[in-house]
Amino acid sequence: MDLGPFESDNSVSCRLASQIPDICRTEDCCLGIDEAGRGPVLGPMVYGICFCPVSKKEELKNLKVADSKTLTEAERENLFEKLDEARSYVGWALQILSPNTISTSMLQRTKYNLNALSHDTAIGLVQYALDSGVQLKEVFVDTVGPADKYEDKLSKLFPGIEVTVRPKADSLFPIVSAASICAKVARDRVVKGWNFAEDLGEVDTDYGSGYPNDPKTKAWLLKYLDPVFGYPQFVRFSWSTAQTLMDSKGVTVHWDDDDVDGEKAAQRQNNKSMLSYFSASAGGKDQNTTHQTHRFFSDRRLKSLDTL
Amino acid sequence: MHNMATKKKRTPNAQHDNWVVVAADSAIETQKHESDPAFVRLRNPSTDAASLYMLSSGDVQLFEVKAFEEDFHSWFVGQTVQRDGRLLFVTPMDPLFLILPYLIKSGREGKFQPVDQLIKDEEFPACSRLLSCTRSLASLHHIAEEKEVELLKFHRYSQEKTMNWLKKKVERTVSALKKRNISVGEGVKSTTYIRVKSESDYHEEDYLRYAHGLISEYISEDLSKALLKHLQLPELTSPKEAEPPSKKRKLSDKPVEAGEDYTKFNSADFARKPPKKMSAAQKSLAKVDKTGMKPMSSFFSPKVKAEKQ
């Protein structure tokens, strides 16, 4: 697994893929989807697909790929090795969503939540397999959100493919287990060797699991909090763990979509409340006291100053 | 930078130690003269209150200071952050605009006076420095009559000259507006909005009125009104009296319904329906003093009085 393409720019989303086995272009195939790194406040979320001919399901089972969570890191590496050796009939592809991608998606003006991001990434990978000529007949997915809704969505998008969405699919279907191993291995490697884009000098890499409840992760987050910029791009800014720390220790930053409730936002922008137009006195007074700046200036947000 | 969750207070702006300024080279040039360019507070001719101006080195040139200011802006300057996202523009300005109010004031006495006696202001002592500007003395004749007695010059305010001078300013502004494709139509409320009319559709009057408005930012309200007359522009009565043409209406105002419908008020639904809860906004609207307000419907009625019934 060559992580080079992602590591050259770890601020974006990146796809890595194995060669497509020839047999997958001619025989009916099954495909499993799973993800790694959904919960941590640090590092990327990795989506993985694994596919093989339906006829090779038994062989895959014999590789003893199991749910990645039940395995140690060494065992996972070992299994990935085995999958790699089976490259004549097993193919895989990964989508690495950088923490920066996750932050900017979830925090942008039109919020793009983690579930939508997950769904779209999974769909993109299935489409990638189809575009590569893989003869997909069955797709197995570990669910994100309600299983039946997700299944419905995928079935409609990919007519002719039998879609099965199940919670814990990674322990039920070997092809999903295989996908989860690919995803987890990639994430482990990326997190371990994270290239910090920021100039932080010698970075303390003892950040623990990256999960919010890990004391090591918390300590690391406290240590690397910059009052102005917050965190390196390694951190998911959209996680409440990160936000809470920035709120309490960082400089306050205001964005123009901060206040959703209109009345306050309007006041701040010096807009008049709709109500003011209905009160008898306000209208007349206003005109006399304040000098109405010509629209040439008000349109351009230009005003005179009386002091610096 | 980071996004913040819900409750936060804005700390009051600390004093500004740095400014981000756009200025002409001539504004900050210091070589020829001893004094540095400086920000000065002078009487704004339009508001009669203090405004910030800049005098170049040696007081030879006057500049006005305008600030671009919008919420939620900050600067990154080198390795520092500046919390105000303000951008100051220091642009050349004709000092006559600032001198004019002083001339008008002393002009009421009708006497010719030496100009340095005219330009005096206890509140803004810096105003005398306006006379050092190269343009000031050279162009005083645009707004005042001059008399020379031996080597001394005396001035007296002239409304007629001033009107002609201001008219020229308006005309020059009009050509600048045209040259820069600035939208002047009444319908255009913002430069970023899509224009409904193409620029060629605007009448000369739109330009004149717009330019008059711009020049009025630099003169008193009285002068502004006088200038409007001088330009032969009618005063606008706002809002326009003309009502929008009403759509075809039915002959009767009553809602269309069956003449005799006894089921309506007997229905169980009707009786049991609880009064609707009002939203907070509706409640506060309900409290508003409505005296002197026209009902909304009046704005939609046809010009011909509604038929009597």
XYZ file of C-alpha atoms in Angstrom:
617
model
C 0.000 0.000 0.000
C 1.657 3.167 -1.211
C 0.446 6.125 0.842
C 2.612 8.552 -1.095
C -0.183 10.265 -3.014
C -1.967 11.165 0.216
C 1.121 12.087 2.164
C 2.239 14.533 -0.492
C -0.820 16.616 0.401
C -2.642 15.444 3.479
C -5.099 18.331 3.537
C -7.413 16.859 0.929
C -9.337 13.717 0.105
C -7.313 11.070 -1.707
C -8.068 7.780 -3.441
C -5.686 4.823 -3.334
C -6.428 1.594 -5.160
C -5.009 -1.793 -6.001
C -4.845 -3.156 -9.521
C -8.178 -4.509 -10.685
C -7.879 -8.308 -10.902
C -8.762 -9.464 -14.430
C -11.179 -12.045 -13.135
C -13.258 -9.271 -11.518
C -13.988 -7.826 -14.954
C -15.472 -11.037 -16.249
C -17.107 -12.763 -13.297
C -19.929 -11.613 -11.050
C -18.429 -9.940 -8.002
C -19.324 -9.062 -4.467
C -18.114 -5.896 -2.773
C -17.785 -4.885 0.867
C -17.634 -1.369 2.287
C -16.360 -0.306 5.677
C -14.771 2.671 7.319
C -12.067 3.332 9.899
C -11.546 6.371 12.063
C -15.054 7.721 12.351
C -14.852 8.703 16.012
C -11.373 10.133 16.659
C -10.724 13.831 16.925
C -7.335 13.284 15.281
C -6.418 12.052 11.834
C -8.327 11.040 8.737
C -11.381 8.910 8.235
C -10.685 6.152 5.755
C -13.300 4.451 3.607
C -12.421 1.108 2.102
C -13.950 -1.225 -0.453
C -12.837 -4.755 -1.165
C -14.159 -6.888 -3.990
C -13.758 -10.384 -5.351
C -15.684 -12.793 -7.551
C -18.728 -14.347 -5.859
C -17.181 -17.730 -6.663
C -14.152 -16.903 -4.505
C -16.076 -16.137 -1.310
C -14.968 -19.373 0.311
C -11.328 -18.727 -0.443
C -11.637 -15.325 1.122
C -13.196 -16.893 4.186
C -10.205 -19.195 4.485
C -7.925 -16.171 4.754
C -9.650 -15.705 8.108
C -10.177 -12.023 7.667
C -12.209 -10.930 10.639
C -13.623 -7.712 11.998
C -10.659 -5.379 12.238
C -11.654 -4.228 15.722
C -11.041 -7.653 17.185
C -7.496 -7.755 15.839
C -4.234 -6.283 17.014
C -2.365 -3.940 14.759
C 0.168 -6.650 13.917
C -2.598 -9.101 13.009
C -4.204 -6.527 10.766
C -0.938 -5.855 8.971
C -0.537 -9.584 8.576
C -4.008 -9.996 7.089
C -3.484 -7.090 4.741
C -0.352 -8.899 3.584
C -2.509 -11.963 2.848
C -5.040 -9.900 0.919
C -2.202 -8.464 -1.070
C -0.998 -11.959 -1.873
C -4.497 -12.826 -3.089
C -4.347 -9.920 -5.561
C -5.144 -12.262 -8.459
C -8.789 -12.247 -7.339
C -9.105 -9.608 -4.553
C -9.077 -5.915 -5.299
C -9.436 -2.923 -3.000
C -9.749 0.834 -3.081
C -9.582 3.456 -0.374
C -10.763 6.994 0.051
C -8.805 8.869 2.687
C -10.769 11.834 3.995
C -8.271 14.137 5.638
C -9.181 15.700 8.991
C -9.111 19.023 7.164
C -11.713 17.788 4.674
C -13.897 16.645 7.549
C -13.500 19.985 9.386
C -14.229 22.147 6.386
C -17.185 20.030 5.286
C -18.857 20.062 8.674
C -18.108 23.708 9.426
C -18.857 25.288 6.081
C -21.751 27.652 5.564
C -24.015 24.954 4.204
C -23.276 22.227 6.675
C -22.263 18.893 5.244
C -22.552 16.400 8.053
C -20.460 13.328 8.685
C -23.195 10.896 7.635
C -23.709 12.613 4.306
C -19.967 12.710 3.787
C -19.750 8.994 4.637
C -22.578 8.048 2.303
C -21.169 10.059 -0.567
C -17.723 8.589 -0.088
C -19.087 5.032 -0.074
C -21.141 5.759 -3.181
C -18.088 7.244 -4.875
C -16.089 4.088 -4.225
C -18.801 1.785 -5.563
C -19.000 3.974 -8.646
C -15.226 3.755 -8.960
C -15.419 -0.050 -8.978
C -18.167 0.027 -11.622
C -16.238 2.510 -13.735
C -13.197 0.243 -13.519
C -15.194 -2.591 -15.055
C -15.783 -4.671 -11.931
C -18.874 -6.839 -12.546
C -20.712 -5.952 -9.350
C -23.671 -8.077 -8.353
C -23.688 -7.842 -4.560
C -22.727 -5.015 -2.240
C -22.424 -5.393 1.535
C -22.215 -2.357 3.742
C -21.743 -1.683 7.425
C -24.419 0.856 8.147
C -24.144 4.537 8.850
C -27.408 5.795 10.264
C -30.623 3.756 9.860
C -29.816 0.614 7.835
C -33.039 0.362 5.813
C -32.918 3.968 4.661
C -29.308 3.627 3.606
C -30.068 0.360 1.820
C -32.916 2.023 -0.029
C -30.703 4.904 -1.091
C -27.945 2.642 -2.390
C -30.359 0.274 -4.170
C -31.902 3.175 -6.031
C -28.517 4.543 -7.012
C -27.240 1.209 -8.249
C -30.143 -0.649 -9.863
C -29.336 -4.232 -10.689
C -27.031 -4.631 -7.717
C -28.228 -6.418 -4.632
C -27.409 -4.132 -1.704
C -27.285 -5.415 1.856
C -26.845 -2.896 4.633
C -26.358 -4.356 8.103
C -25.063 -3.138 11.404
C -21.908 -5.125 12.254
C -21.595 -6.212 8.628
C -17.833 -6.337 9.198
C -18.248 -9.417 11.405
C -20.936 -10.997 9.222
C -19.474 -10.846 5.728
C -15.803 -11.660 5.019
C -15.692 -9.185 2.129
C -16.681 -6.381 4.529
C -14.077 -7.597 7.025
C -11.499 -7.419 4.267
C -12.553 -3.857 3.452
C -12.364 -2.904 7.126
C -8.816 -4.277 7.333
C -7.687 -2.246 4.328
C -9.242 0.908 5.779
C -7.886 0.373 9.258
C -4.356 -0.432 8.072
C -4.272 2.681 5.929
C -5.513 4.855 8.774
C -2.999 3.426 11.248
C -0.140 4.089 8.887
C -1.264 7.604 8.024
C -1.748 8.588 11.652
C 1.578 7.125 12.704
C 3.567 8.946 10.108
C 1.495 12.127 9.910
C 3.301 14.859 8.034
C 2.521 18.099 9.802
C 2.076 20.856 7.259
C 2.534 23.407 10.019
C 5.908 24.483 11.223
C 5.717 23.013 14.710
C 9.310 21.969 15.137
C 9.750 18.625 16.827
C 6.186 17.365 17.234
C 5.260 15.232 20.184
C 3.690 12.184 18.505
C 2.454 10.650 21.721
C -1.185 11.545 21.058
C -2.645 8.207 22.054
C -5.575 6.695 20.163
C -6.899 9.997 18.897
C -10.274 9.310 20.469
C -11.719 12.188 22.498
C -11.890 10.196 25.731
C -8.229 9.179 25.642
C -6.331 11.201 28.302
C -3.223 11.238 26.108
C -5.188 12.701 23.223
C -6.663 15.359 25.494
C -3.275 16.302 26.874
C -1.908 16.560 23.361
C -4.794 18.788 22.298
C -4.096 21.121 25.215
C -0.432 21.273 24.378
C -0.886 22.117 20.714
C -3.638 24.701 21.034
C -2.645 27.950 19.394
C -4.716 30.853 20.714
C -5.173 32.354 17.240
C -5.131 29.451 14.816
C -6.445 26.694 17.048
C -4.950 23.456 15.835
C -2.792 21.865 13.156
C -4.767 20.345 10.294
C -4.305 16.969 11.933
C -7.166 17.847 14.271
C -10.838 17.747 13.333
C -12.017 21.228 14.252
C -15.625 20.165 13.981
C -15.334 17.790 16.942
C -16.841 19.244 20.095
C -13.720 18.207 22.021
C -11.649 20.539 19.883
C -14.282 23.265 19.870
C -14.700 23.285 23.619
C -10.982 23.654 24.143
C -10.727 26.449 21.585
C -13.700 28.221 23.156
C -12.097 28.248 26.571
C -8.442 28.755 25.725
C -8.369 30.428 22.359
C -9.100 33.930 21.139
C -12.756 34.472 20.344
C -13.439 34.508 16.639
C -16.709 35.714 15.139
C -18.051 34.581 11.806
C -20.966 36.170 10.069
C -23.010 32.993 10.240
C -22.473 32.606 13.979
C -25.846 33.729 15.236
C -28.618 31.908 13.571
C -31.399 33.756 15.346
C -32.154 36.705 13.155
C -32.988 39.383 15.706
C -29.548 39.419 17.289
C -27.702 39.131 14.024
C -29.728 42.002 12.631
C -28.979 44.177 15.633
C -25.311 43.575 15.243
C -25.431 44.547 11.631
C -27.280 47.718 12.573
C -30.285 46.564 10.668
C -33.551 47.872 11.879
C -35.943 45.411 13.351
C -39.071 45.008 11.283
C -40.990 46.134 14.337
C -39.375 49.550 14.326
C -41.227 50.406 11.133
C -44.515 49.931 12.892
C -43.983 52.058 15.941
C -45.375 55.568 15.589
C -42.452 57.624 16.838
C -39.348 55.955 15.529
C -39.670 56.832 11.869
C -39.767 60.606 12.224
C -37.061 60.937 14.835
C -34.618 58.928 12.864
C -34.507 61.216 9.895
C -33.746 64.327 11.863
C -30.957 63.129 14.071
C -28.813 61.040 11.794
C -27.128 62.269 8.699
C -28.065 60.063 5.797
C -24.859 59.118 4.040
C -25.084 59.024 0.281
C -25.498 55.550 -1.097
C -22.259 55.796 -3.003
C -20.570 55.488 0.367
C -23.044 53.306 2.217
C -23.098 50.776 -0.640
C -19.349 50.538 -0.387
C -19.360 50.405 3.399
C -17.332 53.584 3.537
C -17.694 56.070 6.305
C -16.022 59.096 7.767
C -14.180 58.772 11.027
C -13.855 61.274 13.798
C -10.996 59.496 15.451
C -8.560 56.717 14.705
C -8.914 30.871 13.282
C -11.748 28.871 14.558
C -15.419 28.789 14.630
C -17.073 29.243 17.956
C -20.174 27.657 19.326
C -22.960 29.635 20.888
C -22.482 32.192 23.638
C -19.780 34.733 23.227
C -19.295 38.303 24.096
C -17.536 40.811 21.995
C -14.848 42.546 23.904
C -14.765 46.250 23.113
C -12.232 47.195 20.518
C -8.896 47.967 22.028
C -7.111 51.077 20.871
C -5.755 50.727 17.406
C -1.997 50.863 17.248
C -1.864 49.901 13.605
C -3.898 50.906 10.620
C -4.133 49.420 7.213
C -4.155 52.394 4.904
C -4.372 52.943 1.188
C -2.845 56.298 0.376
C -1.302 58.106 -2.553
C 2.450 58.489 -2.491
C 2.015 62.236 -2.290
C 0.186 61.825 1.009
C 3.070 60.226 2.798
C 6.001 61.895 1.086
C 8.145 63.620 3.682
C 11.322 64.612 1.940
C 10.516 68.130 0.808
C 9.198 69.432 4.084
C 10.079 69.275 7.686
C 6.799 68.207 9.207
C 5.412 64.698 8.826
C 2.049 64.037 7.301
C -0.531 63.969 10.075
C -4.098 62.991 10.776
C -6.067 66.047 11.872
C -9.587 66.549 13.161
C -11.455 69.224 11.272
C -15.047 70.376 11.024
C -16.927 68.288 8.516
C -18.826 70.751 6.303
C -21.743 68.382 5.855
C -22.295 67.209 9.424
C -20.757 70.181 11.246
C -19.091 67.661 13.549
C -15.515 66.466 13.739
C -14.129 64.283 10.981
C -10.721 62.933 10.346
C -8.568 64.345 7.570
C -4.933 64.178 6.697
C -2.526 66.961 5.882
C 0.514 66.020 3.910
C 3.983 66.991 4.897
C 4.215 70.789 5.051
C 0.380 70.986 4.939
C 0.526 71.386 1.171
C -2.205 68.899 0.389
C -5.459 67.935 2.074
C -6.781 64.379 2.148
C -10.007 62.990 3.450
C -10.025 59.757 5.410
C -12.703 57.189 4.728
C -12.891 53.831 6.423
C -14.137 50.635 4.874
C -15.703 48.843 7.772
C -17.747 45.702 7.841
C -18.495 43.190 10.541
C -16.440 40.020 10.771
C -13.219 41.168 9.199
C -9.687 41.003 10.552
C -6.232 41.502 9.150
C -3.238 39.264 9.103
C -0.337 41.669 8.947
C 3.023 39.956 8.700
C 3.190 37.766 11.773
C 0.447 39.554 13.662
C -3.315 39.635 13.704
C -5.213 42.870 13.788
C -8.728 42.503 14.983
C -10.336 45.332 13.061
C -10.673 44.535 9.396
C -10.816 48.215 8.671
C -9.265 49.621 5.549
C -8.525 53.339 5.570
C -8.539 55.288 2.335
C -6.646 58.547 2.287
C -7.748 60.388 -0.834
C -7.045 63.898 -2.083
C -9.668 66.495 -1.338
C -10.260 70.070 -2.376
C -9.610 72.199 0.745
C -12.185 74.722 -0.470
C -14.920 72.425 0.805
C -13.629 72.816 4.334
C -12.934 76.523 3.980
C -16.352 77.256 2.527
C -18.372 77.084 5.808
C -16.065 79.628 7.454
C -16.420 82.004 4.514
C -20.179 81.651 4.546
C -20.299 82.386 8.256
C -18.291 85.597 8.020
C -19.946 86.464 4.717
C -23.110 87.289 6.653
C -21.356 90.417 7.870
C -20.904 91.401 4.228
C -17.398 92.758 4.726
C -14.209 92.052 2.857
C -11.729 90.486 5.245
C -8.238 89.051 5.172
C -8.624 85.317 4.744
C -6.549 84.331 7.763
C -9.064 86.159 9.928
C -11.918 84.251 8.374
C -10.627 80.768 8.976
C -10.744 80.502 12.743
C -12.321 77.851 14.881
C -11.761 77.432 18.605
C -12.961 73.889 18.484
C -10.704 72.970 15.576
C -7.629 75.186 15.731
C -5.984 73.068 13.047
C -8.312 74.629 10.486
C -5.902 77.514 9.892
C -3.487 74.990 8.426
C -5.909 74.582 5.529
C -4.606 77.867 4.192
C -1.172 76.351 3.658
C -2.563 73.965 1.059
C -1.381 74.967 -2.384
C -4.901 74.889 -3.758
C -6.502 77.012 -1.072
C -5.391 80.540 -1.844
C -5.108 79.890 -5.557
C -8.734 78.836 -5.832
C -10.441 81.083 -3.318
C -11.738 83.160 -6.197
C -14.135 80.303 -7.022
C -16.161 81.010 -3.918
C -15.301 84.573 -2.951
C -14.892 88.016 -4.377
C -11.407 89.359 -4.023
C -10.105 92.847 -3.387
C -6.523 93.840 -3.354
C -5.440 96.848 -1.345
C -1.783 97.544 -1.726
C -0.208 94.164 -1.038
C -3.035 92.804 1.047
C -5.840 90.593 -0.251
C -9.357 90.694 1.105
C -12.165 88.235 0.468
C -15.920 88.139 0.709
C -18.123 85.074 0.240
C -20.100 84.940 -2.987
C -23.104 82.659 -3.219
C -23.298 83.091 -6.968
C -19.680 82.113 -7.540
C -20.029 79.217 -5.156
C -23.064 77.873 -7.007
C -21.223 77.992 -10.301
C -18.222 76.314 -8.739
C -20.370 73.567 -7.233
C -22.182 73.088 -10.510
C -18.847 72.462 -12.185
C -18.015 69.964 -9.468
C -21.285 68.153 -10.155
C -20.597 68.093 -13.886
C -17.121 66.723 -13.353
C -18.530 64.111 -11.018
C -21.067 63.115 -13.672
C -18.331 62.487 -16.192
C -16.330 60.539 -13.627
C -19.401 58.412 -12.833
C -19.946 57.688 -16.510
C -16.318 56.896 -17.105
C -16.281 54.431 -14.247
C -19.598 52.827 -15.088
C -21.079 53.511 -11.717
C -24.722 52.593 -11.378
C -26.764 55.634 -10.571
C -30.319 54.491 -11.207
C -32.819 54.660 -8.389
C -33.550 50.973 -8.737
C -29.976 50.009 -8.069
C -29.532 49.742 -4.385
C -26.229 47.984 -4.328
C -23.329 47.757 -6.697
C -23.359 44.009 -6.341
C -26.950 43.579 -7.408
C -27.769 42.682 -10.932
C -28.680 45.766 -12.890
C -32.125 45.825 -14.301
C -31.402 48.626 -16.719
C -28.355 48.831 -18.836
C -26.228 51.885 -18.184
C -27.306 53.600 -21.390
C -30.891 53.621 -20.174
C -30.137 56.054 -17.409
C -31.158 59.597 -17.994
C -28.918 62.530 -17.557
C -31.064 63.480 -14.593
C -30.170 60.253 -12.785
C -26.515 61.112 -13.116
C -27.014 64.710 -12.068
C -29.010 63.712 -9.041
C -26.503 61.085 -8.015
C -23.591 63.483 -8.447
C -25.478 66.143 -6.512
C -25.932 63.635 -3.702
C -22.245 62.861 -3.709
C -21.206 66.517 -3.642
C -23.730 67.085 -0.862
C -21.564 64.882 1.331
C -19.136 67.797 1.340
C -21.412 70.806 1.834
C -24.063 71.916 4.293
C -27.678 70.954 3.895
C -28.653 74.528 2.994
C -26.083 74.658 0.239
C -27.174 71.267 -0.974
C -30.742 72.505 -1.362
C -29.612 75.680 -3.079
C -27.462 73.640 -5.437
C -30.410 71.424 -6.304
C -32.313 74.542 -7.404
C -29.313 75.860 -9.256
C -29.111 72.600 -11.166
C -32.822 72.934 -11.873
C -33.554 69.560 -10.422
C -36.982 69.218 -8.853
C -37.020 68.059 -5.277
C -38.030 64.450 -4.973
C -41.141 63.726 -2.991
C -40.590 60.417 -1.382
C -42.156 57.973 -1.337
C -43.639 58.364 -4.780
C -47.309 59.144 -4.752
C -48.017 57.037 -7.776
C -49.641 53.830 -6.701
C -49.019 50.666 -8.628
C -51.803 49.909 -11.089
C -54.165 47.589 -9.366
C -55.060 44.275 -10.812
C -58.528 43.633 -12.076
C -60.741 43.131 -9.152
C -63.986 41.424 -8.685
C -66.927 43.696 -8.430
C -67.566 42.789 -4.843
C -65.118 42.844 -1.977
C -66.887 39.996 -0.270
C -65.309 36.591 -0.502
C -67.017 34.344 -2.998
C -69.142 31.760 -1.243
C -72.531 30.203 -1.316
C -75.237 32.639 -0.355
C -76.755 30.386 2.202
C -74.440 27.960 3.841
C -75.758 26.922 7.181
C -73.305 24.124 7.653
C -70.443 26.467 8.142
C -70.999 27.668 11.661
C -72.526 24.482 12.892
C -69.646 22.241 12.134
C -68.094 20.662 15.180
C -64.666 21.527 13.923
C -65.409 25.171 13.929
C -66.717 25.201 17.453
C -63.972 23.211 19.041
C -61.005 24.834 17.454
C -58.924 26.435 20.210
C -57.641 29.936 19.557
C -54.363 29.733 17.709
C -51.261 30.433 19.700
C -49.357 33.480 18.592
C -45.650 33.391 17.998
C -43.395 35.781 19.903
C -43.123 38.002 16.849
C -46.881 38.108 16.364
C -47.353 38.998 20.014
C -44.992 41.927 19.884
C -46.564 43.058 16.646
C -49.927 43.000 18.326
C -48.649 45.403 20.985
C -47.491 47.992 18.495
C -49.148 51.383 18.493
C -51.030 51.478 15.235
C -52.369 55.018 15.372
C -51.898 56.874 12.155
C -51.150 53.771 10.190
C -52.955 52.948 7.006
C -54.289 49.431 6.769
C -52.216 47.272 4.493
C -55.183 46.852 2.163
C -55.263 50.553 1.383
C -52.060 50.212 -0.553
C -53.663 47.830 -2.959
C -56.911 49.607 -3.642
C -57.479 51.136 -7.052
C -57.188 54.877 -7.531
C -60.884 55.150 -8.202
C -62.616 54.966 -4.898
C -64.030 51.583 -4.132
C -67.595 51.413 -5.222
C -70.091 52.360 -2.596
C -72.375 49.628 -1.580
